[in-house]
Short mmCIF file of C-alpha atoms in Angstrom, two decimals:
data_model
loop_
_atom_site.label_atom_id
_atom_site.label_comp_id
_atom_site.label_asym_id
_atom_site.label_seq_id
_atom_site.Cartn_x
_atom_site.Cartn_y
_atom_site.Cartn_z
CA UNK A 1 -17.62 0.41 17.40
CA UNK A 2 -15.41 3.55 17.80
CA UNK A 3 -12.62 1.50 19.10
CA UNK A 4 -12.80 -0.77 16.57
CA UNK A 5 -12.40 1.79 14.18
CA UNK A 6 -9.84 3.48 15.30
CA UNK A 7 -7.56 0.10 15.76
CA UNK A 8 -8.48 -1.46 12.62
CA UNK A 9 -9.50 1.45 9.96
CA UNK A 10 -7.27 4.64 10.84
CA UNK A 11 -4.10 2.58 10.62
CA UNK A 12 -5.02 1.45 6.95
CA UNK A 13 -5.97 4.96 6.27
CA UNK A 14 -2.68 6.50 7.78
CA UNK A 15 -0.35 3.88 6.17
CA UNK A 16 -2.54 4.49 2.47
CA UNK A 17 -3.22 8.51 2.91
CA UNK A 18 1.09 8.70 3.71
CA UNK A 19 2.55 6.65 0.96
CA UNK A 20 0.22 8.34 -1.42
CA UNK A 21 1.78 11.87 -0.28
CA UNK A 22 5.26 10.12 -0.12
CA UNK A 23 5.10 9.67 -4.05
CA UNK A 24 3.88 13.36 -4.77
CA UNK A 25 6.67 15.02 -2.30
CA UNK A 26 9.26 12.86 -3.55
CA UNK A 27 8.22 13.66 -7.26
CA UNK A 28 8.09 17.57 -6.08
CA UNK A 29 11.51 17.62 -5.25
CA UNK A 30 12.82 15.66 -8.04
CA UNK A 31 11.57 18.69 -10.20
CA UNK A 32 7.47 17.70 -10.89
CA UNK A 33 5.16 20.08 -8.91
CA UNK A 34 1.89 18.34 -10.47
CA UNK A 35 0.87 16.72 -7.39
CA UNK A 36 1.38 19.79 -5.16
CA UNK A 37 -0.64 21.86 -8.08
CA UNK A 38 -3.35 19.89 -7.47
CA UNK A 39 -3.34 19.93 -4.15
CA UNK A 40 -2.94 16.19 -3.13
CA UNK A 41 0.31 16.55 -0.64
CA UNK A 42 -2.80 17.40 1.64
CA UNK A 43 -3.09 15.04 5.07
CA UNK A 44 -6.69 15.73 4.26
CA UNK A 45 -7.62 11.80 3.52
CA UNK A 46 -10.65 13.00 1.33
CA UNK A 47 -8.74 14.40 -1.24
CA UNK A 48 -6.61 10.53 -1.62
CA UNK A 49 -9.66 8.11 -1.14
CA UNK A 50 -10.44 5.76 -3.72
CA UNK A 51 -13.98 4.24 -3.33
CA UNK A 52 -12.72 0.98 -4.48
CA UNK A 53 -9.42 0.52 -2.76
CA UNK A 54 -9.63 2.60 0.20
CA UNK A 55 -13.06 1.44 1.19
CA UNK A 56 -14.17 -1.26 -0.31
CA UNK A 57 -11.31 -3.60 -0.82
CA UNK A 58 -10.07 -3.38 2.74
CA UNK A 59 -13.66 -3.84 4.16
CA UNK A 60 -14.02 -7.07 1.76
CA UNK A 61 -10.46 -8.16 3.18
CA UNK A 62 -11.44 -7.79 6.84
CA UNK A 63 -14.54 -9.41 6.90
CA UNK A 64 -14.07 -12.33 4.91
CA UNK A 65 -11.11 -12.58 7.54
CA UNK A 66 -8.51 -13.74 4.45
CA UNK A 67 -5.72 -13.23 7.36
CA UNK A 68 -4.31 -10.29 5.17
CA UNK A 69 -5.22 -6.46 4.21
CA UNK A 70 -4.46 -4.51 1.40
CA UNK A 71 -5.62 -1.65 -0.56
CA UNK A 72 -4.17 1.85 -2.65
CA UNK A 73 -5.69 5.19 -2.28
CA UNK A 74 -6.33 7.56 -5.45
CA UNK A 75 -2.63 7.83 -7.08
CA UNK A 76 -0.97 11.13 -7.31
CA UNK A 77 -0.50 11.85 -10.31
CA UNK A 78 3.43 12.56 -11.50
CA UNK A 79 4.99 13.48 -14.78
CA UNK A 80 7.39 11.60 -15.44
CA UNK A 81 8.92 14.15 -18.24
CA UNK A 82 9.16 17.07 -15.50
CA UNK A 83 11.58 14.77 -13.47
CA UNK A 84 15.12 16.53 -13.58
CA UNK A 85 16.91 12.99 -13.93
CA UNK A 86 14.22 10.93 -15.38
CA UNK A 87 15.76 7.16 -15.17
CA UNK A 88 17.31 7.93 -10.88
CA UNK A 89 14.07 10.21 -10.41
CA UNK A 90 11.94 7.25 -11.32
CA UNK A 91 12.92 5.36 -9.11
CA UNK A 92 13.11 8.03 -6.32
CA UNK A 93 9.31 8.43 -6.90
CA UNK A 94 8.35 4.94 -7.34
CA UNK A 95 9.99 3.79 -4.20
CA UNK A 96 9.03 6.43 -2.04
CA UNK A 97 5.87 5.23 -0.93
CA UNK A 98 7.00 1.19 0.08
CA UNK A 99 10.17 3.40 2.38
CA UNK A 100 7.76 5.00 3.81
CA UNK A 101 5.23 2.19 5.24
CA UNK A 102 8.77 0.12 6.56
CA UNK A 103 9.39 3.63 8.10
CA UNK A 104 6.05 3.89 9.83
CA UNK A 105 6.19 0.13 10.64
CA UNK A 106 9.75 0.36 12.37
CA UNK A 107 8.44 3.50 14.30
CA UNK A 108 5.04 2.07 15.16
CA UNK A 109 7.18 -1.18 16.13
CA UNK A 110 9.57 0.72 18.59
CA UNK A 111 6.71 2.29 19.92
CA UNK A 112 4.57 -0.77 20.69
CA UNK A 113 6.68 -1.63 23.75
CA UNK A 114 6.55 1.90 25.35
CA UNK A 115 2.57 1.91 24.83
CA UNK A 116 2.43 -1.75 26.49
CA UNK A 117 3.80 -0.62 29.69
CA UNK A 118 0.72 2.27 30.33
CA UNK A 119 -0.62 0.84 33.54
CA UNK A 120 -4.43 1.92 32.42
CA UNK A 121 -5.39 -1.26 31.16
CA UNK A 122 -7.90 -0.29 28.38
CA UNK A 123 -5.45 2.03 27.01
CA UNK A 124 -3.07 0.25 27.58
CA UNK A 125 -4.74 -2.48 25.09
CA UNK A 126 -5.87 0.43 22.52
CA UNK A 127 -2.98 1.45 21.83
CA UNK A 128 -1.05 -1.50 21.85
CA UNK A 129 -3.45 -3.22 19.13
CA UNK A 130 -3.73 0.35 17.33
CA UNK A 131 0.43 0.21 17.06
CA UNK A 132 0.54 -3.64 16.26
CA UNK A 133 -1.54 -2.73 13.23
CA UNK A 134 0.09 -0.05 12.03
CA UNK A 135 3.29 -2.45 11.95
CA UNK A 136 0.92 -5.30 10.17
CA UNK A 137 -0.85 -2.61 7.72
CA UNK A 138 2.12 -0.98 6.90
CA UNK A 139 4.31 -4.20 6.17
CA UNK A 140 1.47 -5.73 4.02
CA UNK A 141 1.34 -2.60 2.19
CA UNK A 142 5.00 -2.49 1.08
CA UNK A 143 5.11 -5.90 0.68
CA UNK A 144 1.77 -5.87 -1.76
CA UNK A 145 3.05 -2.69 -3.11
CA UNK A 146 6.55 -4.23 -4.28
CA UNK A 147 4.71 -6.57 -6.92
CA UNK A 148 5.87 -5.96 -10.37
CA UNK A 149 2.18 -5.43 -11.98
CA UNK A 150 0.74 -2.25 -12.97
CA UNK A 151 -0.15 -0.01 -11.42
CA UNK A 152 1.54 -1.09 -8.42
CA UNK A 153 4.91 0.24 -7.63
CA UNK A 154 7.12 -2.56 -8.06
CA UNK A 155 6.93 -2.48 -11.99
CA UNK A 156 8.51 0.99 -12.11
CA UNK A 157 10.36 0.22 -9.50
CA UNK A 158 12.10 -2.55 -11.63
CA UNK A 159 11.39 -1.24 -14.91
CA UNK A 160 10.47 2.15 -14.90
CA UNK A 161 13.90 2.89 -15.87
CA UNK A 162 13.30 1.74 -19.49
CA UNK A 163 12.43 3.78 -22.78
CA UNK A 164 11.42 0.84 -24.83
CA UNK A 165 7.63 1.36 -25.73
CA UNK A 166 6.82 -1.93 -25.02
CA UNK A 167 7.70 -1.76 -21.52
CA UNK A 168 6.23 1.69 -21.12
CA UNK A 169 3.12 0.32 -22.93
CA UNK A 170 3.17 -2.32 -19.91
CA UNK A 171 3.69 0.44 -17.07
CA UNK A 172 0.67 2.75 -18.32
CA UNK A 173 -1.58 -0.38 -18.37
CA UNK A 174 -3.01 0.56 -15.32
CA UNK A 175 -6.77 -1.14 -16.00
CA UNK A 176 -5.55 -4.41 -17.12
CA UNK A 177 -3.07 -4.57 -14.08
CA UNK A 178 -5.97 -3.90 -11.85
CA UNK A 179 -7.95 -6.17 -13.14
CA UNK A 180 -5.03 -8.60 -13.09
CA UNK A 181 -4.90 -8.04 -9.29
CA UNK A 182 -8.40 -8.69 -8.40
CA UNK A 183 -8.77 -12.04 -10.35
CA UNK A 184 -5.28 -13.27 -8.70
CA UNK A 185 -6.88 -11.94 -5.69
CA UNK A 186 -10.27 -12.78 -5.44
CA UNK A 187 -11.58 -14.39 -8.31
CA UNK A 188 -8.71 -17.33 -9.00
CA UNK A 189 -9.09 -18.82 -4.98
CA UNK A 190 -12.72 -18.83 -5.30
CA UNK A 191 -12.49 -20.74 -8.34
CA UNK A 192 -10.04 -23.05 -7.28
CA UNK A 193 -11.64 -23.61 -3.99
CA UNK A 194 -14.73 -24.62 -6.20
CA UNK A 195 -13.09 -27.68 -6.85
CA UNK A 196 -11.52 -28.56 -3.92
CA UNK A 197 -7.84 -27.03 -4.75
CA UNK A 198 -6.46 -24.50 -2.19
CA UNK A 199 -4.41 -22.18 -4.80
CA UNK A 200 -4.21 -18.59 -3.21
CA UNK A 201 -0.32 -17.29 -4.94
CA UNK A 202 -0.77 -13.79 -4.07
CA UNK A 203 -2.53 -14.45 -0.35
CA UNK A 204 0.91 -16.58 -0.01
CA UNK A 205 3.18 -14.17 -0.60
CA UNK A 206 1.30 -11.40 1.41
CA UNK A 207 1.05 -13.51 4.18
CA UNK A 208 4.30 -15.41 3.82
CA UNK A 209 6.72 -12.19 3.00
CA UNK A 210 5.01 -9.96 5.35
CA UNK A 211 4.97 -12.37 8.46
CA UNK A 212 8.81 -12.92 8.08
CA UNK A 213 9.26 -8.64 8.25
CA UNK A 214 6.86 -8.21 11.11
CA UNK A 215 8.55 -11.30 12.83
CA UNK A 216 11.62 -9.31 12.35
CA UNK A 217 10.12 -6.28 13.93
CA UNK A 218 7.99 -7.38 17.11
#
């Protein structure tokens, strides 16, 4: 049970708890201290979890054994108006967090064939599966991450730029883009599958995307 853990959970947590604090450090040096204020460039994972998408979600994921993982922690919160350069800052902040889960995936992926040659077997396999998630969580994370829908990163990412209300409207619609999310996620396949139809668009494109960047990797 422990093992399990550890090789399944703690690399979800470490690739969620680090993107999270990616956002508020890169915000802090592009001139907004509101994350550090409030104390969330902590490592301490209580201060980031989100009931619903650090617990929850990911739990739902793995045991209904969809073949992918995903889930978001508690958002730092930025303001955007603080930002010394708001339209480059944006996107400094936005992207922060997907950089940093391809970082940890490249370094967990150059690390997986130094752990594999540990001549205690059990460790051996610990670590190895323990590394080979961290590449998988990380990758499905960016990957999931990149979508342009609210509140995800992608849509600031590719249009966070902007100062037409509209589009800012669209950005702060954080509930709707949740919501969004879970029925592409969850709700749409189930229906579909009610009726015979296999039609699972965002499963494809986690799975798809993410198999052709860990394929890259290991």
């Amino acid at each position: 049970m422990i093992i399990s853990i550890i090789v399944n959970f703690v690399p979800i947590i470490i690739a969620i708890l680090l993107h999270e604090i990616a956002h508020g450090y890169a915000a802090k040096r592009c001139g907004d201290n509101t994350a550090y204020l409030q104390k969330r460039l902590s490592f301490n994972p209580i201060r980031h979890i989100d009931l619903f998408g650090t617990i929850i979600i990911p739990s739902l994921l793995l045991l209904s054994k969809t073949g992918f993982v995903f889930g978001w922690a508690k958002p730092v919160p930025v303001n955007y108006n603080n930002l010394k350069n708001y339209k480059r800052d944006i996107l400094i902040v936005a992207s922060a967090g997907i950089i940093t889960n391809i970082a940890l995936a490249i370094i967990s992926a150059l690390l997986l064939p130094l752990v594999q040659q540990i001549p205690h077997q059990l460790t051996n396999g610990i670590l190895s599966l323990f590394f080979m998630n961290m590449v998988i969580f990380n990758i499905v994370l960016a990957v999931f991450n990149a979508l342009p829908f609210p509140p995800l990163d992608g849509s600031k990412i590719l249009l966070g730029w902007s100062t037409n209300p509209k589009i800012i409207n669209f950005l702060n619609a954080d509930k709707y883009g949740t919501m969004f999310i879970i029925i592409i996620a969850f709700i749409l396949p189930a229906f579909t599958r009610y009726f015979g139809l296999d039609f699972n668009p965002l499963g494809a494109y986690i799975i798809n995307t993410s198999r052709f960047l860990i394929n890259i990797l290991i």
